[in-house]
């Protein structure tokens, strides 16, 4: 059996009770943290908390050499851990398909996600979000400023009155995490006076949510990663009130974005 | 302190460890199950599992008479439970705003969601979903068949190649849950040969995921609630392979939806 467990958003207590039980009952516990990370803990703390050994696999170890994981799952109960929900990356789906091809039973235990937390924390309604997008570091996409595809997603959502969740680039190997300020600065070139909402350390005990014009957000500092940015579409009155009351949006701005 | 806890998707073990700790440490525990439900448990089991008393509030009790909840949160640690994530409904945001107005500190502990589970279970990539929609029972929206707004959402997503998550109507007071079969039958009038994916009992130990033409799904039976339906947009090759391997999509259909 191969059980994929989503660890949720923040630390060792962000996993579900069902997920924790699966981890503790497993014969072998694997994990990958190159597609997503837990900002509030590290592998050693996680292993100590659950009193298990965690075998961390890098990208090559998952994508090119999945055999040890599959062999463990064929022989006993193997668990594969990821931050957030499981199956967020194609890599995980591919691993599940390989297991299926080998006749290994698979099971998913879901985790909490940044997408849901961004909606909850901002007070913006989940069903009024359109497609999400990811804002890369300019050096990473080889151009300057914001890739056209990011603007296309935001624009297409705005035309339909929908909010856009903007995931911010992570270069884990370089220890670089795009901040909400940097993202706001980049996006301000195209959406100068537009309202943005910084969502920082979602899932932690003390998340920061701040709504302001992108140009203003660019001048602020929001502390440790991970950060997200939301570009709101049309706002219902409770959404506007939430952004003003809970996120400090300037009065008048949230009313007419 | 008022702590909103999302209970996740299925039963008493779907909550996060952090959420469970908050429930057990609270002075008073409130819950509402009119916006969303846990299909795999009931209130008595939940209360017994956590060894707490759970005070269930109906819609009027939350929206028109929130005073007992606010008073408990002003005097001590109150927890407010919902199925799935918290803040899914405007009602919860409104309650949080009222607490804020009273100077009561609030905190969110996120839960797993059907939206994330639908992506994980189908192998469809989360970031390739557009806006979600809800399909009501025909009698509930006063028309016949599918409301124009539902088709507009599906069409707008498909034009952009995006998947659509279709939540299915629940009339809790009548004990009516729209099945994926019924939804497929309704949507087949507009999207006859279109591929659909039924996602049944997401978050449970034995979810069922089935991909087929809507007209075929309409003739099948998928057992107990809750059900969801996904209308895929363009499929990447791993997505197509996942629908064929994990959900039984007919070969050729998932390749060219």
CSV table of C-alpha atoms in Angstrom, one decimal:
chain,number,residue,atom,x,y,z
A,1,UNK,CA,0.0,0.0,0.0
A,2,UNK,CA,1.2,3.5,-0.9
A,3,UNK,CA,-0.5,6.2,1.1
A,4,UNK,CA,0.0,9.8,0.0
A,5,UNK,CA,-0.4,12.2,2.9
A,6,UNK,CA,-0.7,15.9,2.6
A,7,UNK,CA,1.0,17.5,5.6
A,8,UNK,CA,-0.9,20.8,5.4
A,9,UNK,CA,0.3,24.3,5.6
A,10,UNK,CA,2.6,25.1,8.5
A,11,UNK,CA,4.2,22.6,11.0
A,12,UNK,CA,3.9,19.1,12.4
A,13,UNK,CA,0.4,19.8,13.8
A,14,UNK,CA,-1.0,20.9,10.4
A,15,UNK,CA,-1.5,17.3,9.3
A,16,UNK,CA,-4.9,15.7,9.8
A,17,UNK,CA,-5.5,13.1,12.6
A,18,UNK,CA,-6.0,10.5,9.9
A,19,UNK,CA,-2.7,11.5,8.3
A,20,UNK,CA,-0.9,11.4,11.5
A,21,UNK,CA,-2.2,7.9,12.2
A,22,UNK,CA,-1.0,6.7,8.7
A,23,UNK,CA,2.5,8.2,9.3
A,24,UNK,CA,2.8,6.5,12.6
A,25,UNK,CA,1.6,3.1,11.3
A,26,UNK,CA,3.8,3.0,8.3
A,27,UNK,CA,6.7,0.7,7.7
A,28,UNK,CA,8.6,3.3,5.7
A,29,UNK,CA,8.0,7.1,5.4
A,30,UNK,CA,9.2,9.0,2.4
A,31,UNK,CA,8.9,12.7,1.8
A,32,UNK,CA,9.7,15.3,-0.8
A,33,UNK,CA,10.0,19.0,-0.1
A,34,UNK,CA,11.1,20.4,-3.5
A,35,UNK,CA,7.6,21.1,-4.8
A,36,UNK,CA,6.4,22.6,-1.6
A,37,UNK,CA,7.6,23.2,2.0
A,38,UNK,CA,6.4,23.5,5.6
A,39,UNK,CA,7.7,26.9,6.7
A,40,UNK,CA,7.0,26.2,10.4
A,41,UNK,CA,9.1,23.1,11.0
A,42,UNK,CA,11.9,21.0,9.5
A,43,UNK,CA,12.4,17.3,8.7
A,44,UNK,CA,14.1,16.5,11.9
A,45,UNK,CA,11.4,18.0,14.1
A,46,UNK,CA,8.7,16.3,12.0
A,47,UNK,CA,10.5,12.9,12.3
A,48,UNK,CA,10.9,13.4,16.1
A,49,UNK,CA,7.3,14.5,16.6
A,50,UNK,CA,5.9,11.4,14.9
A,51,UNK,CA,8.8,9.2,16.2
A,52,UNK,CA,9.5,7.9,12.7
A,53,UNK,CA,12.4,8.0,10.3
A,54,UNK,CA,11.7,10.2,7.3
A,55,UNK,CA,13.5,9.4,4.0
A,56,UNK,CA,13.6,12.7,2.1
A,57,UNK,CA,13.8,12.2,-1.7
A,58,UNK,CA,15.0,14.9,-4.1
A,59,UNK,CA,13.5,15.6,-7.5
A,60,UNK,CA,15.8,13.0,-9.2
A,61,UNK,CA,15.0,10.5,-6.5
A,62,UNK,CA,11.3,10.8,-7.1
A,63,UNK,CA,11.1,11.3,-10.8
A,64,UNK,CA,14.0,9.2,-12.1
A,65,UNK,CA,14.4,6.6,-9.3
A,66,UNK,CA,11.0,5.9,-7.8
A,67,UNK,CA,11.9,2.2,-7.4
A,68,UNK,CA,12.8,2.3,-3.6
A,69,UNK,CA,9.4,3.9,-2.8
A,70,UNK,CA,7.5,1.5,-5.0
A,71,UNK,CA,9.4,-1.5,-3.6
A,72,UNK,CA,8.6,-0.4,0.0
A,73,UNK,CA,4.9,0.0,-1.0
A,74,UNK,CA,4.9,-3.4,-2.6
A,75,UNK,CA,6.4,-5.0,0.5
A,76,UNK,CA,4.5,-3.1,3.2
A,77,UNK,CA,2.8,0.1,4.2
A,78,UNK,CA,4.7,3.1,2.7
A,79,UNK,CA,3.7,6.7,3.2
A,80,UNK,CA,4.7,9.5,0.9
A,81,UNK,CA,4.6,13.0,2.5
A,82,UNK,CA,4.2,16.4,0.8
A,83,UNK,CA,3.5,19.8,2.2
A,84,UNK,CA,0.0,21.1,1.6
A,85,UNK,CA,-2.3,18.6,-0.1
A,86,UNK,CA,-1.0,15.6,-1.9
A,87,UNK,CA,-1.0,15.4,-5.8
A,88,UNK,CA,-0.3,19.1,-6.1
A,89,UNK,CA,2.4,18.3,-8.5
A,90,UNK,CA,2.3,16.1,-11.6
A,91,UNK,CA,5.2,14.3,-10.0
A,92,UNK,CA,2.9,12.8,-7.4
A,93,UNK,CA,0.3,11.8,-9.9
A,94,UNK,CA,3.0,10.1,-11.9
A,95,UNK,CA,4.3,8.2,-8.9
A,96,UNK,CA,0.7,7.1,-8.1
A,97,UNK,CA,0.3,5.9,-11.7
A,98,UNK,CA,3.5,3.9,-11.5
A,99,UNK,CA,2.3,2.3,-8.3
A,100,UNK,CA,-1.0,1.5,-10.0
A,101,UNK,CA,0.8,-0.1,-12.9
A,102,UNK,CA,2.6,-2.3,-10.5
A,103,UNK,CA,-0.6,-3.4,-8.8
A,104,UNK,CA,0.1,-1.5,-5.6
A,105,UNK,CA,-2.9,-0.1,-3.9
A,106,UNK,CA,-2.8,3.6,-3.3
A,107,UNK,CA,-4.7,5.9,-1.0
A,108,UNK,CA,-4.8,9.7,-0.5
A,109,UNK,CA,-5.1,11.5,2.8
A,110,UNK,CA,-5.7,15.2,2.0
A,111,UNK,CA,-4.0,18.2,3.6
A,112,UNK,CA,-5.0,21.8,3.9
A,113,UNK,CA,-3.9,24.1,1.1
A,114,UNK,CA,-2.7,27.6,0.5
A,115,UNK,CA,-5.5,28.2,-2.0
A,116,UNK,CA,-8.2,27.5,0.6
A,117,UNK,CA,-6.3,29.4,3.4
A,118,UNK,CA,-5.9,32.5,1.1
A,119,UNK,CA,-9.7,32.6,0.7
A,120,UNK,CA,-10.4,32.0,4.4
A,121,UNK,CA,-7.9,34.4,5.7
A,122,UNK,CA,-8.9,37.3,3.4
A,123,UNK,CA,-12.7,36.7,3.7
A,124,UNK,CA,-12.9,36.5,0.0
A,125,UNK,CA,-15.3,33.8,-1.1
A,126,UNK,CA,-13.7,30.6,-2.4
A,127,UNK,CA,-16.1,30.2,-5.3
A,128,UNK,CA,-15.3,33.7,-6.6
A,129,UNK,CA,-11.7,32.8,-7.4
A,130,UNK,CA,-10.8,32.1,-11.0
A,131,UNK,CA,-7.7,30.3,-12.2
A,132,UNK,CA,-4.6,30.8,-10.0
A,133,UNK,CA,-1.2,31.8,-11.4
A,134,UNK,CA,2.4,31.8,-10.3
A,135,UNK,CA,4.7,34.9,-10.5
A,136,UNK,CA,8.3,33.9,-11.2
A,137,UNK,CA,11.4,35.9,-10.4
A,138,UNK,CA,12.3,37.9,-13.5
A,139,UNK,CA,15.6,36.2,-13.8
A,140,UNK,CA,13.9,32.8,-13.7
A,141,UNK,CA,11.7,33.4,-16.7
A,142,UNK,CA,14.4,35.1,-18.7
A,143,UNK,CA,12.4,38.3,-19.2
A,144,UNK,CA,11.8,41.5,-17.4
A,145,UNK,CA,8.8,42.3,-15.1
A,146,UNK,CA,5.8,40.1,-15.3
A,147,UNK,CA,5.3,37.3,-17.8
A,148,UNK,CA,2.4,37.9,-20.2
A,149,UNK,CA,0.8,34.6,-19.1
A,150,UNK,CA,0.4,36.0,-15.5
A,151,UNK,CA,-1.3,39.2,-16.8
A,152,UNK,CA,-3.5,37.2,-19.1
A,153,UNK,CA,-4.8,35.1,-16.2
A,154,UNK,CA,-5.4,38.1,-13.9
A,155,UNK,CA,-7.1,40.0,-16.8
A,156,UNK,CA,-9.3,37.1,-17.8
A,157,UNK,CA,-10.4,36.6,-14.2
A,158,UNK,CA,-11.0,40.4,-13.7
A,159,UNK,CA,-13.2,40.5,-16.8
A,160,UNK,CA,-15.4,37.9,-15.1
A,161,UNK,CA,-15.2,39.7,-11.8
A,162,UNK,CA,-13.1,36.9,-10.2
A,163,UNK,CA,-10.3,37.0,-7.7
A,164,UNK,CA,-6.8,35.7,-8.6
A,165,UNK,CA,-4.5,33.9,-6.3
A,166,UNK,CA,-0.9,34.6,-7.2
A,167,UNK,CA,1.6,32.0,-5.9
A,168,UNK,CA,5.0,33.5,-5.5
A,169,UNK,CA,8.2,32.0,-6.8
A,170,UNK,CA,10.3,29.8,-4.6
A,171,UNK,CA,13.9,29.0,-5.4
A,172,UNK,CA,14.5,26.5,-2.6
A,173,UNK,CA,18.0,25.6,-3.7
A,174,UNK,CA,19.0,29.3,-3.5
A,175,UNK,CA,17.0,30.0,-0.4
A,176,UNK,CA,15.0,32.6,-2.3
A,177,UNK,CA,11.3,33.2,-1.6
A,178,UNK,CA,9.5,36.0,-3.4
A,179,UNK,CA,7.9,38.4,-0.9
A,180,UNK,CA,4.5,39.9,-1.3
A,181,UNK,CA,6.2,43.3,-1.4
A,182,UNK,CA,8.4,42.3,-4.4
A,183,UNK,CA,5.4,40.7,-6.1
A,184,UNK,CA,3.3,43.9,-5.6
A,185,UNK,CA,6.2,46.0,-7.0
A,186,UNK,CA,6.4,43.8,-10.1
A,187,UNK,CA,2.6,43.8,-10.6
A,188,UNK,CA,2.3,47.5,-10.0
A,189,UNK,CA,3.9,48.1,-13.3
A,190,UNK,CA,0.8,46.8,-15.0
A,191,UNK,CA,-1.8,47.3,-12.3
A,192,UNK,CA,-0.6,50.5,-10.6
A,193,UNK,CA,-3.6,51.5,-8.4
A,194,UNK,CA,-5.1,48.1,-8.2
A,195,UNK,CA,-6.0,46.6,-4.9
A,196,UNK,CA,-3.8,43.7,-3.7
A,197,UNK,CA,-3.9,41.5,-0.6
A,198,UNK,CA,-0.7,40.1,0.9
A,199,UNK,CA,-1.3,36.8,2.7
A,200,UNK,CA,1.8,35.9,4.8
A,201,UNK,CA,2.5,32.7,6.7
A,202,UNK,CA,-0.9,31.2,5.9
A,203,UNK,CA,-1.7,28.3,8.3
A,204,UNK,CA,0.6,29.6,11.0
A,205,UNK,CA,-0.7,30.8,14.4
A,206,UNK,CA,0.0,34.4,13.4
A,207,UNK,CA,-0.7,35.0,9.7
A,208,UNK,CA,-0.5,38.6,8.4
A,209,UNK,CA,-3.1,39.7,5.9
A,210,UNK,CA,-2.8,43.2,4.4
A,211,UNK,CA,-4.9,44.9,1.7
A,212,UNK,CA,-3.7,48.1,0.0
A,213,UNK,CA,-2.9,49.5,-3.4
A,214,UNK,CA,-0.1,47.4,-5.0
A,215,UNK,CA,2.2,50.4,-5.0
A,216,UNK,CA,1.7,50.8,-1.3
A,217,UNK,CA,2.1,47.1,-0.6
A,218,UNK,CA,5.4,47.3,-2.5
A,219,UNK,CA,6.8,49.7,0.2
A,220,UNK,CA,5.8,47.5,3.1
A,221,UNK,CA,7.6,44.5,4.7
A,222,UNK,CA,5.8,41.4,5.8
A,223,UNK,CA,8.4,39.2,7.5
A,224,UNK,CA,9.2,35.6,7.0
A,225,UNK,CA,8.0,33.4,4.1
A,226,UNK,CA,5.8,32.0,2.7
A,227,UNK,CA,3.9,34.9,1.1
A,228,UNK,CA,1.0,34.9,-1.4
A,229,UNK,CA,-0.7,37.7,-3.2
A,230,UNK,CA,-4.4,38.0,-4.1
A,231,UNK,CA,-5.7,40.4,-6.8
A,232,UNK,CA,-9.4,40.8,-6.0
A,233,UNK,CA,-12.0,41.0,-8.6
A,234,UNK,CA,-15.4,42.5,-7.9
A,235,UNK,CA,-16.2,42.6,-4.2
A,236,UNK,CA,-19.4,41.7,-2.5
A,237,UNK,CA,-20.2,43.9,0.5
A,238,UNK,CA,-19.1,41.3,3.1
A,239,UNK,CA,-15.8,40.8,1.2
A,240,UNK,CA,-15.2,44.5,1.1
A,241,UNK,CA,-15.9,44.8,4.8
A,242,UNK,CA,-13.6,41.9,5.5
A,243,UNK,CA,-10.7,43.5,3.6
A,244,UNK,CA,-11.3,46.8,5.4
A,245,UNK,CA,-11.8,45.3,8.9
A,246,UNK,CA,-9.4,42.3,8.8
A,247,UNK,CA,-6.8,43.5,6.3
A,248,UNK,CA,-6.7,47.3,6.7
A,249,UNK,CA,-7.9,48.1,3.2
A,250,UNK,CA,-8.3,51.8,2.7
A,251,UNK,CA,-12.0,52.8,2.8
A,252,UNK,CA,-13.3,53.5,-0.6
A,253,UNK,CA,-10.7,51.3,-2.3
A,254,UNK,CA,-12.3,48.0,-1.4
A,255,UNK,CA,-15.7,49.4,-2.4
A,256,UNK,CA,-14.7,50.2,-5.9
A,257,UNK,CA,-11.6,48.2,-6.8
B,1,UNK,CA,-10.8,34.2,21.7
B,2,UNK,CA,-13.0,32.8,18.9
B,3,UNK,CA,-11.2,30.0,17.0
B,4,UNK,CA,-12.8,28.9,13.8
B,5,UNK,CA,-11.9,25.3,13.0
B,6,UNK,CA,-12.5,23.5,9.7
B,7,UNK,CA,-13.3,19.9,10.4
B,8,UNK,CA,-12.2,18.7,7.0
B,9,UNK,CA,-14.0,16.3,4.7
B,10,UNK,CA,-15.2,13.1,6.2
B,11,UNK,CA,-15.2,12.1,9.8
B,12,UNK,CA,-13.8,13.0,13.3
B,13,UNK,CA,-10.3,12.1,12.1
B,14,UNK,CA,-10.4,14.6,9.2
B,15,UNK,CA,-9.6,17.5,11.4
B,16,UNK,CA,-6.0,18.6,11.7
B,17,UNK,CA,-4.0,17.9,14.9
B,18,UNK,CA,-4.0,21.6,15.6
B,19,UNK,CA,-7.7,21.8,15.2
B,20,UNK,CA,-8.2,18.8,17.5
B,21,UNK,CA,-6.1,20.5,20.2
B,22,UNK,CA,-8.2,23.7,19.9
B,23,UNK,CA,-11.4,21.7,20.2
B,24,UNK,CA,-10.3,19.9,23.3
B,25,UNK,CA,-8.9,23.0,25.0
B,26,UNK,CA,-12.0,25.1,24.4
B,27,UNK,CA,-14.4,26.3,27.1
B,28,UNK,CA,-17.3,26.1,24.7
B,29,UNK,CA,-17.6,24.4,21.3
B,30,UNK,CA,-20.2,25.6,18.8
B,31,UNK,CA,-20.9,24.1,15.3
B,32,UNK,CA,-23.1,24.7,12.3
B,33,UNK,CA,-23.8,22.0,9.7
B,34,UNK,CA,-26.3,23.8,7.5
B,35,UNK,CA,-23.7,25.1,5.0
B,36,UNK,CA,-21.7,21.9,4.8
B,37,UNK,CA,-21.7,18.5,6.5
B,38,UNK,CA,-19.4,15.6,7.5
B,39,UNK,CA,-20.8,12.6,5.7
B,40,UNK,CA,-18.8,10.1,7.6
B,41,UNK,CA,-19.9,10.9,11.2
B,42,UNK,CA,-22.5,12.7,13.2
B,43,UNK,CA,-22.5,15.3,16.0
B,44,UNK,CA,-22.8,12.7,18.8
B,45,UNK,CA,-19.9,10.7,17.5
B,46,UNK,CA,-17.8,13.9,17.1
B,47,UNK,CA,-18.6,15.1,20.6
B,48,UNK,CA,-17.8,11.6,22.1
B,49,UNK,CA,-14.6,11.4,20.1
B,50,UNK,CA,-13.3,14.7,21.4
B,51,UNK,CA,-15.0,14.3,24.8
B,52,UNK,CA,-16.6,17.8,24.5
B,53,UNK,CA,-20.1,19.1,24.4
B,54,UNK,CA,-20.9,20.5,20.9
B,55,UNK,CA,-23.7,23.1,20.7
B,56,UNK,CA,-25.1,23.0,17.2
B,57,UNK,CA,-26.5,26.2,15.9
B,58,UNK,CA,-29.0,26.4,13.0
B,59,UNK,CA,-29.0,29.2,10.4
B,60,UNK,CA,-31.1,31.5,12.5
B,61,UNK,CA,-28.9,30.8,15.5
B,62,UNK,CA,-25.8,31.9,13.7
B,63,UNK,CA,-27.1,34.7,11.5
B,64,UNK,CA,-29.7,36.3,13.7
B,65,UNK,CA,-28.7,35.4,17.2
B,66,UNK,CA,-24.8,35.2,17.3
B,67,UNK,CA,-24.8,36.7,20.8
B,68,UNK,CA,-24.3,33.4,22.7
B,69,UNK,CA,-21.3,32.6,20.6
B,70,UNK,CA,-19.8,36.0,20.9
B,71,UNK,CA,-20.4,36.1,24.7
B,72,UNK,CA,-18.7,32.8,25.1
B,73,UNK,CA,-15.7,34.0,23.0
B,74,UNK,CA,-15.5,37.3,25.1
B,75,UNK,CA,-15.5,35.3,28.3
B,76,UNK,CA,-13.2,32.5,27.4
B,77,UNK,CA,-12.0,30.2,24.6
B,78,UNK,CA,-14.8,29.5,22.1
B,79,UNK,CA,-14.4,27.3,19.1
B,80,UNK,CA,-16.8,27.4,16.1
B,81,UNK,CA,-16.8,24.3,13.9
B,82,UNK,CA,-17.7,23.8,10.3
B,83,UNK,CA,-17.2,21.0,7.8
B,84,UNK,CA,-14.5,21.4,5.2
B,85,UNK,CA,-12.5,24.6,5.7
B,86,UNK,CA,-13.8,27.5,7.8
B,87,UNK,CA,-15.0,30.7,6.2
B,88,UNK,CA,-16.5,28.8,3.3
B,89,UNK,CA,-19.7,30.7,3.8
B,90,UNK,CA,-20.3,34.4,4.1
B,91,UNK,CA,-22.0,33.6,7.4
B,92,UNK,CA,-18.7,32.7,8.9
B,93,UNK,CA,-17.0,35.8,7.7
B,94,UNK,CA,-19.8,37.8,9.1
B,95,UNK,CA,-19.5,36.2,12.5
B,96,UNK,CA,-15.8,36.9,12.5
B,97,UNK,CA,-16.4,40.5,11.6
B,98,UNK,CA,-18.9,40.8,14.5
B,99,UNK,CA,-16.3,39.3,16.9
B,100,UNK,CA,-13.7,41.8,15.6
B,101,UNK,CA,-16.1,44.7,16.2
B,102,UNK,CA,-16.5,43.5,19.8
B,103,UNK,CA,-12.7,43.5,20.3
B,104,UNK,CA,-12.7,39.6,20.4
B,105,UNK,CA,-9.5,38.1,19.0
B,106,UNK,CA,-10.2,35.5,16.2
B,107,UNK,CA,-8.1,32.7,14.8
B,108,UNK,CA,-8.5,30.3,11.9
B,109,UNK,CA,-7.5,26.7,11.8
B,110,UNK,CA,-7.9,25.4,8.3
B,111,UNK,CA,-9.5,22.2,7.2
B,112,UNK,CA,-9.3,20.2,4.0
B,113,UNK,CA,-11.7,21.0,1.2
B,114,UNK,CA,-13.7,19.3,-1.5
B,115,UNK,CA,-12.1,21.6,-4.1
B,116,UNK,CA,-8.6,20.4,-3.3
B,117,UNK,CA,-9.7,16.7,-2.9
B,118,UNK,CA,-11.5,16.8,-6.3
B,119,UNK,CA,-8.2,17.8,-7.9
B,120,UNK,CA,-6.1,15.3,-6.0
B,121,UNK,CA,-8.4,12.4,-6.5
B,122,UNK,CA,-8.9,12.9,-10.2
B,123,UNK,CA,-5.2,13.6,-10.9
B,124,UNK,CA,-6.3,16.9,-12.5
B,125,UNK,CA,-3.9,19.7,-11.6
B,126,UNK,CA,-5.2,22.2,-9.1
B,127,UNK,CA,-3.9,25.3,-11.0
B,128,UNK,CA,-5.8,24.3,-14.1
B,129,UNK,CA,-9.2,24.7,-12.5
B,130,UNK,CA,-11.2,27.8,-13.3
B,131,UNK,CA,-14.1,29.2,-11.2
B,132,UNK,CA,-16.3,26.5,-9.5
B,133,UNK,CA,-20.0,26.4,-9.8
B,134,UNK,CA,-23.0,24.8,-8.0
B,135,UNK,CA,-25.7,22.8,-9.8
B,136,UNK,CA,-29.1,23.2,-8.1
B,137,UNK,CA,-32.0,20.9,-8.2
B,138,UNK,CA,-34.3,22.1,-11.0
B,139,UNK,CA,-37.2,22.7,-8.5
B,140,UNK,CA,-34.9,24.8,-6.4
B,141,UNK,CA,-34.0,27.3,-9.0
B,142,UNK,CA,-37.5,27.5,-10.4
B,143,UNK,CA,-36.6,26.6,-13.9
B,144,UNK,CA,-35.9,23.4,-15.9
B,145,UNK,CA,-32.6,21.8,-16.5
B,146,UNK,CA,-29.4,23.7,-15.9
B,147,UNK,CA,-29.4,27.4,-14.9
B,148,UNK,CA,-27.7,29.6,-17.5
B,149,UNK,CA,-25.1,30.8,-15.0
B,150,UNK,CA,-23.8,27.2,-14.6
B,151,UNK,CA,-23.3,26.8,-18.3
B,152,UNK,CA,-21.7,30.2,-18.5
B,153,UNK,CA,-19.1,29.2,-16.0
B,154,UNK,CA,-18.4,25.9,-17.6
B,155,UNK,CA,-18.2,27.5,-21.1
B,156,UNK,CA,-16.0,30.4,-19.9
B,157,UNK,CA,-13.6,27.9,-18.3
B,158,UNK,CA,-13.6,25.6,-21.3
B,159,UNK,CA,-12.8,28.5,-23.6
B,160,UNK,CA,-9.6,28.9,-21.5
B,161,UNK,CA,-9.0,25.2,-21.4
B,162,UNK,CA,-9.8,25.0,-17.7
B,163,UNK,CA,-11.5,22.4,-15.6
B,164,UNK,CA,-14.7,23.1,-13.8
B,165,UNK,CA,-15.6,21.8,-10.3
B,166,UNK,CA,-19.4,21.4,-10.1
B,167,UNK,CA,-20.7,21.3,-6.5
B,168,UNK,CA,-24.0,19.5,-6.3
B,169,UNK,CA,-27.1,20.8,-4.6
B,170,UNK,CA,-27.8,19.7,-1.0
B,171,UNK,CA,-31.2,20.1,0.6
B,172,UNK,CA,-30.3,19.0,4.0
B,173,UNK,CA,-33.7,19.7,5.6
B,174,UNK,CA,-35.3,17.4,3.0
B,175,UNK,CA,-32.4,14.9,3.1
B,176,UNK,CA,-31.8,15.4,-0.6
B,177,UNK,CA,-28.3,15.2,-2.0
B,178,UNK,CA,-27.9,15.5,-5.8
B,179,UNK,CA,-26.0,12.5,-7.1
B,180,UNK,CA,-23.3,12.7,-9.7
B,181,UNK,CA,-25.6,10.6,-12.0
B,182,UNK,CA,-28.4,13.1,-11.7
B,183,UNK,CA,-26.0,16.0,-12.4
B,184,UNK,CA,-24.5,14.2,-15.4
B,185,UNK,CA,-28.1,13.6,-16.7
B,186,UNK,CA,-28.9,17.3,-16.3
B,187,UNK,CA,-25.7,18.5,-17.9
B,188,UNK,CA,-25.9,16.0,-20.7
B,189,UNK,CA,-28.7,18.1,-22.2
B,190,UNK,CA,-26.1,20.8,-22.9
B,191,UNK,CA,-22.8,18.8,-23.1
B,192,UNK,CA,-24.0,15.5,-24.5
B,193,UNK,CA,-20.7,13.7,-25.3
B,194,UNK,CA,-18.6,15.7,-23.0
B,195,UNK,CA,-16.3,14.0,-20.6
B,196,UNK,CA,-17.3,14.2,-16.9
B,197,UNK,CA,-15.7,12.9,-13.8
B,198,UNK,CA,-17.8,11.8,-10.8
B,199,UNK,CA,-16.0,12.2,-7.4
B,200,UNK,CA,-17.9,10.4,-4.7
B,201,UNK,CA,-17.2,10.5,-0.9
B,202,UNK,CA,-14.1,12.6,-1.3
B,203,UNK,CA,-11.9,12.4,1.9
B,204,UNK,CA,-13.4,9.0,2.9
B,205,UNK,CA,-11.2,5.9,3.1
B,206,UNK,CA,-12.9,4.6,-0.1
B,207,UNK,CA,-13.7,7.4,-2.5
B,208,UNK,CA,-15.0,6.5,-6.0
B,209,UNK,CA,-13.8,8.4,-9.0
B,210,UNK,CA,-15.3,7.6,-12.4
B,211,UNK,CA,-14.7,9.3,-15.8
B,212,UNK,CA,-16.9,8.8,-18.7
B,213,UNK,CA,-19.2,10.6,-21.2
B,214,UNK,CA,-21.9,12.5,-19.2
B,215,UNK,CA,-24.6,10.4,-20.9
B,216,UNK,CA,-22.9,7.2,-19.6
B,217,UNK,CA,-22.3,8.6,-16.1
B,218,UNK,CA,-26.0,9.4,-16.0
B,219,UNK,CA,-26.8,5.7,-16.2
B,220,UNK,CA,-24.5,4.6,-13.4
B,221,UNK,CA,-24.9,4.6,-9.7
B,222,UNK,CA,-22.3,5.8,-7.3
B,223,UNK,CA,-23.7,5.1,-3.8
B,224,UNK,CA,-23.8,7.3,-0.8
B,225,UNK,CA,-23.3,11.1,-0.8
B,226,UNK,CA,-21.6,13.4,-1.1
B,227,UNK,CA,-20.9,13.6,-4.8
B,228,UNK,CA,-19.1,16.1,-6.9
B,229,UNK,CA,-18.8,16.4,-10.7
B,230,UNK,CA,-15.8,17.7,-12.6
B,231,UNK,CA,-16.0,18.9,-16.3
B,232,UNK,CA,-12.5,18.7,-17.5
B,233,UNK,CA,-11.0,21.3,-19.9
B,234,UNK,CA,-8.0,20.6,-22.0
B,235,UNK,CA,-6.0,17.7,-20.6
B,236,UNK,CA,-2.2,17.4,-20.2
B,237,UNK,CA,-0.9,13.9,-20.9
B,238,UNK,CA,-0.5,13.0,-17.2
B,239,UNK,CA,-4.0,14.2,-16.5
B,240,UNK,CA,-5.4,12.1,-19.4
B,241,UNK,CA,-3.4,9.1,-18.2
B,242,UNK,CA,-4.7,9.6,-14.7
B,243,UNK,CA,-8.4,9.7,-15.8
B,244,UNK,CA,-7.9,6.5,-17.8
B,245,UNK,CA,-5.9,4.6,-15.2
B,246,UNK,CA,-7.5,5.8,-12.0
B,247,UNK,CA,-11.0,6.7,-13.2
B,248,UNK,CA,-11.6,4.3,-16.1
B,249,UNK,CA,-12.1,7.0,-18.8
B,250,UNK,CA,-12.5,5.4,-22.2
B,251,UNK,CA,-9.3,5.5,-24.2
B,252,UNK,CA,-9.5,8.2,-26.8
B,253,UNK,CA,-12.0,10.3,-24.8
B,254,UNK,CA,-9.5,11.7,-22.3
B,255,UNK,CA,-7.1,12.3,-25.1
B,256,UNK,CA,-9.5,14.6,-27.0
B,257,UNK,CA,-12.2,15.7,-24.7
